[in-house]
Amino acid sequence: MAIYTGYIGTYTKGDSKGVYSFTLDTESKKVENIKLAAELGSPTYVTISKDGKTLYAVDKQNDKGGITSFNIDADTAALTQLSTHVSGSGSPCHVSVDSGKQYVVTANYHNGKIELYKTNIEGKTSAIVSMNQHSGSGPNTERQDGPHAHFSGFTPDEKYIVAVDLGTDEIITYEIKEDQLHVVNVLAVKPGSGPRHIEFHPNGKFAYVMTELSNEVIALAYNPENGVFTELHYISAIPADFTENSQGSAIHVSPDGKFVYAGNRGHNSIAVFSVTEETGELTFIEHVSSAGDWPRDFEIDPSGQFIVSSNQESSNLVLYARDTETGKLSLLGSDLPVPYPVCVKFLKS
């Protein structure tokens, strides 16, 4: 059994002040020690370097935005600010770092930009070294009036960067040449689906996209040689008879690659799917209540036995036990207050 540290990114409204931390005790099966770790403007998404030494957070300062990096204390997991870079391009909604801490990449929902920063081994980042402006729109005139980049992250081998644009219904593959972003492939998905986040299968051959507007999961085949994605199939993440407003949120794959979990805001649930090993296709298993309002994100803990989920509008975290054989979730606790939580990330080292 173990005790793991996690971090929560939030919207800094109401009582929220920035990045929060917590601990998960896998023996007592409890989330404890929830506290403010760093004051920051709406750090809605955070990510942690592979070496466990640096946390990167999106940062909003009035009408400007960018990223701030923090050193993670090896003994206490406390955060100490290292660097901040903001510009007039608005606040990003997603941030990722490569395993060698050479690059940090962000996605900006508001203006449809993908922005690249350089970083050093200490975790400090440069100003933006490269930017690509997405263009286009979708059939949903209210939500797809223009590009709305919602995710940017590295492929498993880190040969490419993948961006997901909700506004243009596209999955865009980039490569980095001489510190500059270059588009190498664009996959157009179902018009009006509004793709939001992508996560790769551990085998690197498949990937799964959660759509925000159609509340579906798109199963994709991935070719690591050229960065090309191919659609396999679509599967709904909400019941066919649910007609109220619901918007897809986070998506994650279990460490063994056997299950996919997808969040639904409005239906207020996490959908559970099994993965067909040979084909990568999904089969629906169950819906589990989010035990709160507007489930924004969740994360599987490093042991693979638990999930911690965030409910943005009811301001609470939720702890589930995860059956590693069936993939099903069991509610353990939901009375875990954090103001306006968004992103959940575990410190794995």
GROMACS .gro file of C-alpha atoms in nm:
model
  349
    1MET     CA    1   0.000   0.000   0.000
    2ALA     CA    2   0.110   0.355  -0.060
    3ILE     CA    3   0.031   0.722  -0.017
    4TYR     CA    4   0.023   0.924  -0.341
    5THR     CA    5   0.019   1.301  -0.383
    6GLY     CA    6  -0.212   1.463  -0.634
    7TYR     CA    7  -0.272   1.816  -0.760
    8ILE     CA    8  -0.591   1.994  -0.865
    9GLY     CA    9  -0.613   2.280  -1.112
   10THR     CA   10  -0.910   2.513  -1.058
   11TYR     CA   11  -1.099   2.816  -1.177
   12THR     CA   12  -1.006   3.096  -0.937
   13LYS     CA   13  -1.355   3.221  -0.864
   14GLY     CA   14  -1.548   3.206  -0.539
   15ASP     CA   15  -1.316   3.069  -0.271
   16SER     CA   16  -1.066   2.918  -0.513
   17LYS     CA   17  -0.712   3.055  -0.510
   18GLY     CA   18  -0.510   2.834  -0.745
   19VAL     CA   19  -0.351   2.490  -0.744
   20TYR     CA   20  -0.453   2.252  -0.464
   21SER     CA   21  -0.287   1.933  -0.345
   22PHE     CA   22  -0.417   1.618  -0.175
   23THR     CA   23  -0.302   1.273  -0.073
   24LEU     CA   24  -0.454   0.935  -0.155
   25ASP     CA   25  -0.397   0.662   0.102
   26THR     CA   26  -0.450   0.334  -0.082
   27GLU     CA   27  -0.465   0.135   0.242
   28SER     CA   28  -0.737   0.339   0.413
   29LYS     CA   29  -0.891   0.419   0.071
   30LYS     CA   30  -0.924   0.788   0.154
   31VAL     CA   31  -0.840   1.123  -0.002
   32GLU     CA   32  -0.697   1.350   0.266
   33ASN     CA   33  -0.485   1.662   0.329
   34ILE     CA   34  -0.658   1.882   0.070
   35LYS     CA   35  -0.487   2.222   0.081
   36LEU     CA   36  -0.380   2.518  -0.131
   37ALA     CA   37  -0.042   2.443  -0.290
   38ALA     CA   38   0.013   2.759  -0.498
   39GLU     CA   39  -0.179   3.079  -0.562
   40LEU     CA   40  -0.232   3.133  -0.934
   41GLY     CA   41  -0.490   3.277  -1.172
   42SER     CA   42  -0.727   3.003  -1.296
   43PRO     CA   43  -0.471   2.722  -1.339
   44THR     CA   44  -0.740   2.507  -1.498
   45TYR     CA   45  -0.494   2.255  -1.636
   46VAL     CA   46  -0.168   2.129  -1.490
   47THR     CA   47   0.084   1.865  -1.589
   48ILE     CA   48   0.379   1.703  -1.413
   49SER     CA   49   0.716   1.618  -1.566
   50LYS     CA   50   0.811   1.253  -1.594
   51ASP     CA   51   1.090   1.296  -1.338
   52GLY     CA   52   0.835   1.425  -1.085
   53LYS     CA   53   1.031   1.741  -1.017
   54THR     CA   54   0.828   2.007  -1.202
   55LEU     CA   55   0.462   2.103  -1.230
   56TYR     CA   56   0.348   2.322  -1.518
   57ALA     CA   57   0.021   2.513  -1.493
   58VAL     CA   58  -0.174   2.737  -1.728
   59ASP     CA   59  -0.188   3.088  -1.586
   60LYS     CA   60  -0.443   3.366  -1.638
   61GLN     CA   61  -0.345   3.723  -1.551
   62ASN     CA   62  -0.631   3.960  -1.635
   63ASP     CA   63  -0.662   3.947  -2.017
   64LYS     CA   64  -0.322   3.781  -2.058
   65GLY     CA   65  -0.230   3.416  -2.027
   66GLY     CA   66   0.054   3.167  -2.042
   67ILE     CA   67   0.224   2.913  -1.821
   68THR     CA   68   0.395   2.902  -1.483
   69SER     CA   69   0.631   2.630  -1.369
   70PHE     CA   70   0.686   2.510  -1.012
   71ASN     CA   71   0.951   2.299  -0.844
   72ILE     CA   72   0.801   2.003  -0.656
   73ASP     CA   73   0.978   1.944  -0.324
   74ALA     CA   74   1.097   1.584  -0.315
   75ASP     CA   75   1.012   1.544   0.054
   76THR     CA   76   0.698   1.751   0.107
   77ALA     CA   77   0.556   1.785  -0.249
   78ALA     CA   78   0.527   2.160  -0.181
   79LEU     CA   79   0.535   2.389  -0.487
   80THR     CA   80   0.787   2.671  -0.539
   81GLN     CA   81   0.749   2.898  -0.840
   82LEU     CA   82   1.028   2.877  -1.100
   83SER     CA   83   0.918   3.080  -1.402
   84THR     CA   84   0.621   3.258  -1.555
   85HIS     CA   85   0.562   3.356  -1.916
   86VAL     CA   86   0.238   3.528  -2.017
   87SER     CA   87   0.139   3.718  -2.327
   88GLY     CA   88  -0.159   3.896  -2.474
   89SER     CA   89  -0.283   3.585  -2.651
   90GLY     CA   90  -0.512   3.482  -2.366
   91SER     CA   91  -0.506   3.193  -2.124
   92PRO     CA   92  -0.445   2.838  -2.252
   93CYS     CA   93  -0.675   2.552  -2.152
   94HIS     CA   94  -0.425   2.265  -2.177
   95VAL     CA   95  -0.053   2.210  -2.116
   96SER     CA   96   0.183   1.915  -2.177
   97VAL     CA   97   0.556   1.852  -2.131
   98ASP     CA   98   0.778   1.595  -2.299
   99SER     CA   99   0.960   1.331  -2.095
  100GLY     CA  100   1.299   1.499  -2.133
  101LYS     CA  101   1.168   1.842  -2.032
  102GLN     CA  102   1.281   2.001  -2.358
  103TYR     CA  103   0.945   2.140  -2.467
  104VAL     CA  104   0.614   2.250  -2.320
  105VAL     CA  105   0.313   2.287  -2.549
  106THR     CA  106  -0.019   2.458  -2.482
  107ALA     CA  107  -0.360   2.475  -2.650
  108ASN     CA  108  -0.569   2.789  -2.640
  109TYR     CA  109  -0.946   2.742  -2.668
  110HIS     CA  110  -1.024   3.111  -2.702
  111ASN     CA  111  -0.810   3.189  -3.006
  112GLY     CA  112  -0.733   2.846  -3.153
  113LYS     CA  113  -0.356   2.869  -3.110
  114ILE     CA  114  -0.099   2.599  -3.033
  115GLU     CA  115   0.204   2.748  -2.862
  116LEU     CA  116   0.547   2.593  -2.798
  117TYR     CA  117   0.787   2.680  -2.518
  118LYS     CA  118   1.137   2.554  -2.448
  119THR     CA  119   1.225   2.437  -2.101
  120ASN     CA  120   1.540   2.335  -1.917
  121ILE     CA  121   1.616   2.049  -1.683
  122GLU     CA  122   1.543   2.270  -1.381
  123GLY     CA  123   1.193   2.326  -1.518
  124LYS     CA  124   1.216   2.692  -1.615
  125THR     CA  125   1.050   2.779  -1.944
  126SER     CA  126   1.132   3.026  -2.217
  127ALA     CA  127   0.894   3.265  -2.382
  128ILE     CA  128   0.695   3.122  -2.676
  129VAL     CA  129   0.933   2.996  -2.948
  130SER     CA  130   0.671   2.881  -3.200
  131MET     CA  131   0.298   2.930  -3.257
  132ASN     CA  132   0.050   2.789  -3.503
  133GLN     CA  133  -0.289   2.950  -3.559
  134HIS     CA  134  -0.569   2.707  -3.644
  135SER     CA  135  -0.835   2.819  -3.892
  136GLY     CA  136  -1.181   2.707  -3.989
  137SER     CA  137  -1.517   2.648  -3.823
  138GLY     CA  138  -1.787   2.386  -3.778
  139PRO     CA  139  -2.163   2.345  -3.826
  140ASN     CA  140  -2.247   2.426  -3.463
  141THR     CA  141  -2.266   2.802  -3.501
  142GLU     CA  142  -2.278   2.865  -3.125
  143ARG     CA  143  -1.971   2.661  -3.033
  144GLN     CA  144  -1.782   2.628  -3.362
  145ASP     CA  145  -1.772   2.985  -3.489
  146GLY     CA  146  -1.396   2.951  -3.527
  147PRO     CA  147  -1.103   2.736  -3.413
  148HIS     CA  148  -1.105   2.628  -3.047
  149ALA     CA  149  -0.796   2.421  -2.969
  150HIS     CA  150  -0.868   2.217  -2.658
  151PHE     CA  151  -0.573   1.977  -2.628
  152SER     CA  152  -0.206   1.954  -2.723
  153GLY     CA  153   0.023   1.672  -2.619
  154PHE     CA  154   0.301   1.442  -2.729
  155THR     CA  155   0.265   1.107  -2.905
  156PRO     CA  156   0.393   0.805  -2.708
  157ASP     CA  157   0.731   0.810  -2.884
  158GLU     CA  158   0.734   1.192  -2.870
  159LYS     CA  159   0.807   1.209  -3.241
  160TYR     CA  160   0.500   1.427  -3.289
  161ILE     CA  161   0.264   1.663  -3.108
  162VAL     CA  162  -0.110   1.610  -3.144
  163ALA     CA  163  -0.361   1.893  -3.119
  164VAL     CA  164  -0.739   1.854  -3.090
  165ASP     CA  165  -0.959   2.138  -3.214
  166LEU     CA  166  -1.322   2.146  -3.100
  167GLY     CA  167  -1.413   2.434  -3.329
  168THR     CA  168  -1.288   2.286  -3.656
  169ASP     CA  169  -1.356   1.914  -3.587
  170GLU     CA  170  -0.991   1.826  -3.650
  171ILE     CA  171  -0.708   1.619  -3.506
  172ILE     CA  172  -0.383   1.785  -3.616
  173THR     CA  173  -0.039   1.622  -3.602
  174TYR     CA  174   0.271   1.841  -3.571
  175GLU     CA  175   0.642   1.780  -3.568
  176ILE     CA  176   0.909   2.007  -3.424
  177LYS     CA  177   1.195   2.112  -3.652
  178GLU     CA  178   1.451   2.360  -3.523
  179ASP     CA  179   1.214   2.461  -3.242
  180GLN     CA  180   0.931   2.532  -3.487
  181LEU     CA  181   0.591   2.362  -3.520
  182HIS     CA  182   0.511   2.210  -3.860
  183VAL     CA  183   0.181   2.043  -3.955
  184VAL     CA  184   0.228   1.689  -4.092
  185ASN     CA  185  -0.127   1.552  -4.093
  186VAL     CA  186  -0.487   1.662  -4.037
  187LEU     CA  187  -0.775   1.423  -3.966
  188ALA     CA  188  -1.122   1.569  -4.013
  189VAL     CA  189  -1.370   1.394  -3.783
  190LYS     CA  190  -1.750   1.398  -3.789
  191PRO     CA  191  -1.878   1.753  -3.846
  192GLY     CA  192  -2.028   1.903  -3.530
  193SER     CA  193  -1.884   1.639  -3.297
  194GLY     CA  194  -1.650   1.888  -3.130
  195PRO     CA  195  -1.343   1.677  -3.039
  196ARG     CA  196  -1.197   1.778  -2.705
  197HIS     CA  197  -0.927   1.546  -2.565
  198ILE     CA  198  -0.725   1.250  -2.692
  199GLU     CA  199  -0.544   0.972  -2.506
  200PHE     CA  200  -0.327   0.698  -2.649
  201HIS     CA  201  -0.351   0.327  -2.576
  202PRO     CA  202  -0.036   0.192  -2.402
  203ASN     CA  203   0.051  -0.007  -2.716
  204GLY     CA  204   0.080   0.317  -2.916
  205LYS     CA  205  -0.132   0.173  -3.200
  206PHE     CA  206  -0.468   0.315  -3.093
  207ALA     CA  207  -0.597   0.644  -2.955
  208TYR     CA  208  -0.931   0.761  -2.817
  209VAL     CA  209  -1.090   1.102  -2.857
  210MET     CA  210  -1.368   1.238  -2.637
  211THR     CA  211  -1.606   1.468  -2.823
  212GLU     CA  212  -1.762   1.751  -2.627
  213LEU     CA  213  -2.057   1.837  -2.851
  214SER     CA  214  -2.177   1.490  -2.952
  215ASN     CA  215  -2.074   1.312  -2.628
  216GLU     CA  216  -1.903   1.030  -2.817
  217VAL     CA  217  -1.573   0.847  -2.804
  218ILE     CA  218  -1.388   0.812  -3.135
  219ALA     CA  219  -1.160   0.507  -3.155
  220LEU     CA  220  -0.864   0.571  -3.384
  221ALA     CA  221  -0.581   0.366  -3.530
  222TYR     CA  222  -0.246   0.546  -3.517
  223ASN     CA  223   0.056   0.507  -3.742
  224PRO     CA  224   0.366   0.617  -3.547
  225GLU     CA  225   0.575   0.624  -3.865
  226ASN     CA  226   0.395   0.920  -4.020
  227GLY     CA  227   0.165   1.056  -3.749
  228VAL     CA  228  -0.151   0.961  -3.938
  229PHE     CA  229  -0.476   0.874  -3.759
  230THR     CA  230  -0.754   0.660  -3.907
  231GLU     CA  231  -1.109   0.641  -3.771
  232LEU     CA  232  -1.218   0.298  -3.642
  233HIS     CA  233  -1.562   0.373  -3.499
  234TYR     CA  234  -1.774   0.610  -3.287
  235ILE     CA  235  -1.954   0.505  -2.968
  236SER     CA  236  -2.187   0.716  -2.756
  237ALA     CA  237  -2.082   0.797  -2.400
  238ILE     CA  238  -2.438   0.876  -2.287
  239PRO     CA  239  -2.763   0.675  -2.307
  240ALA     CA  240  -2.958   0.704  -2.632
  241ASP     CA  241  -3.267   0.826  -2.448
  242PHE     CA  242  -3.087   1.107  -2.262
  243THR     CA  243  -3.201   1.430  -2.429
  244GLU     CA  244  -3.091   1.698  -2.183
  245ASN     CA  245  -2.774   1.906  -2.224
  246SER     CA  246  -2.457   1.703  -2.184
  247GLN     CA  247  -2.100   1.781  -2.286
  248GLY     CA  248  -1.810   1.537  -2.299
  249SER     CA  249  -1.511   1.614  -2.079
  250ALA     CA  250  -1.207   1.400  -1.996
  251ILE     CA  251  -1.096   1.064  -2.133
  252HIS     CA  252  -0.840   0.822  -1.991
  253VAL     CA  253  -0.715   0.471  -2.068
  254SER     CA  254  -0.633   0.221  -1.793
  255PRO     CA  255  -0.263   0.138  -1.750
  256ASP     CA  256  -0.314  -0.214  -1.887
  257GLY     CA  257  -0.501  -0.081  -2.191
  258LYS     CA  258  -0.810  -0.291  -2.123
  259PHE     CA  259  -1.053  -0.008  -2.039
  260VAL     CA  260  -1.142   0.346  -2.142
  261TYR     CA  261  -1.317   0.596  -1.913
  262ALA     CA  262  -1.500   0.907  -2.038
  263GLY     CA  263  -1.664   1.193  -1.847
  264ASN     CA  264  -2.005   1.340  -1.924
  265ARG     CA  265  -2.102   1.686  -1.794
  266GLY     CA  266  -2.479   1.720  -1.779
  267HIS     CA  267  -2.548   1.349  -1.772
  268ASN     CA  268  -2.307   1.373  -1.475
  269SER     CA  269  -2.146   1.037  -1.521
  270ILE     CA  270  -1.833   0.847  -1.611
  271ALA     CA  271  -1.881   0.599  -1.894
  272VAL     CA  272  -1.677   0.279  -1.884
  273PHE     CA  273  -1.576   0.086  -2.198
  274SER     CA  274  -1.375  -0.229  -2.258
  275VAL     CA  275  -1.110  -0.238  -2.531
  276THR     CA  276  -1.085  -0.518  -2.787
  277GLU     CA  277  -0.713  -0.590  -2.780
  278GLU     CA  278  -0.675  -0.686  -3.146
  279THR     CA  279  -0.881  -0.410  -3.306
  280GLY     CA  280  -0.884  -0.128  -3.050
  281GLU     CA  281  -1.262  -0.103  -3.072
  282LEU     CA  282  -1.475  -0.025  -2.765
  283THR     CA  283  -1.769  -0.197  -2.597
  284PHE     CA  284  -1.984  -0.012  -2.342
  285ILE     CA  285  -1.983  -0.155  -1.987
  286GLU     CA  286  -2.156   0.091  -1.752
  287HIS     CA  287  -2.231   0.445  -1.644
  288VAL     CA  288  -2.130   0.552  -1.293
  289SER     CA  289  -2.273   0.864  -1.128
  290SER     CA  290  -2.027   1.150  -1.094
  291ALA     CA  291  -2.164   1.212  -0.741
  292GLY     CA  292  -2.167   1.583  -0.816
  293ASP     CA  293  -2.234   1.842  -1.085
  294TRP     CA  294  -2.031   1.888  -1.405
  295PRO     CA  295  -1.754   1.624  -1.388
  296ARG     CA  296  -1.465   1.808  -1.554
  297ASP     CA  297  -1.172   1.571  -1.519
  298PHE     CA  298  -1.047   1.258  -1.344
  299GLU     CA  299  -0.727   1.058  -1.312
  300ILE     CA  300  -0.638   0.694  -1.246
  301ASP     CA  301  -0.396   0.674  -0.954
  302PRO     CA  302  -0.043   0.528  -0.999
  303SER     CA  303  -0.151   0.191  -0.854
  304GLY     CA  304  -0.429   0.163  -1.112
  305GLN     CA  305  -0.679   0.073  -0.840
  306PHE     CA  306  -0.851   0.410  -0.783
  307ILE     CA  307  -0.990   0.708  -0.971
  308VAL     CA  308  -1.014   1.062  -0.834
  309SER     CA  309  -1.267   1.277  -1.020
  310SER     CA  310  -1.348   1.650  -1.004
  311ASN     CA  311  -1.695   1.805  -1.016
  312GLN     CA  312  -1.654   2.168  -1.120
  313GLU     CA  313  -1.992   2.315  -1.031
  314SER     CA  314  -2.053   2.126  -0.705
  315SER     CA  315  -1.691   2.190  -0.597
  316ASN     CA  316  -1.606   1.839  -0.482
  317LEU     CA  317  -1.367   1.557  -0.552
  318VAL     CA  318  -1.489   1.198  -0.576
  319LEU     CA  319  -1.297   0.879  -0.500
  320TYR     CA  320  -1.376   0.550  -0.675
  321ALA     CA  321  -1.227   0.205  -0.639
  322ARG     CA  322  -1.149   0.051  -0.979
  323ASP     CA  323  -1.192  -0.322  -1.038
  324THR     CA  324  -0.889  -0.401  -1.253
  325GLU     CA  325  -1.053  -0.719  -1.387
  326THR     CA  326  -1.391  -0.579  -1.491
  327GLY     CA  327  -1.310  -0.209  -1.520
  328LYS     CA  328  -1.612  -0.118  -1.310
  329LEU     CA  329  -1.606   0.164  -1.054
  330SER     CA  330  -1.734   0.170  -0.695
  331LEU     CA  331  -1.798   0.496  -0.511
  332LEU     CA  332  -1.587   0.535  -0.196
  333GLY     CA  333  -1.636   0.901  -0.107
  334SER     CA  334  -1.763   1.228  -0.247
  335ASP     CA  335  -1.758   1.470   0.047
  336LEU     CA  336  -1.419   1.611  -0.054
  337PRO     CA  337  -1.445   1.989  -0.097
  338VAL     CA  338  -1.225   2.174  -0.349
  339PRO     CA  339  -1.356   2.502  -0.498
  340TYR     CA  340  -1.427   2.482  -0.874
  341PRO     CA  341  -1.190   2.194  -0.948
  342VAL     CA  342  -1.095   2.116  -1.306
  343CYS     CA  343  -0.779   1.913  -1.370
  344VAL     CA  344  -0.657   1.615  -1.163
  345LYS     CA  345  -0.297   1.493  -1.182
  346PHE     CA  346  -0.100   1.245  -0.969
  347LEU     CA  347   0.266   1.270  -0.878
  348LYS     CA  348   0.395   0.933  -0.993
  349SER     CA  349   0.751   0.934  -0.865
   0.00000   0.00000   0.00000
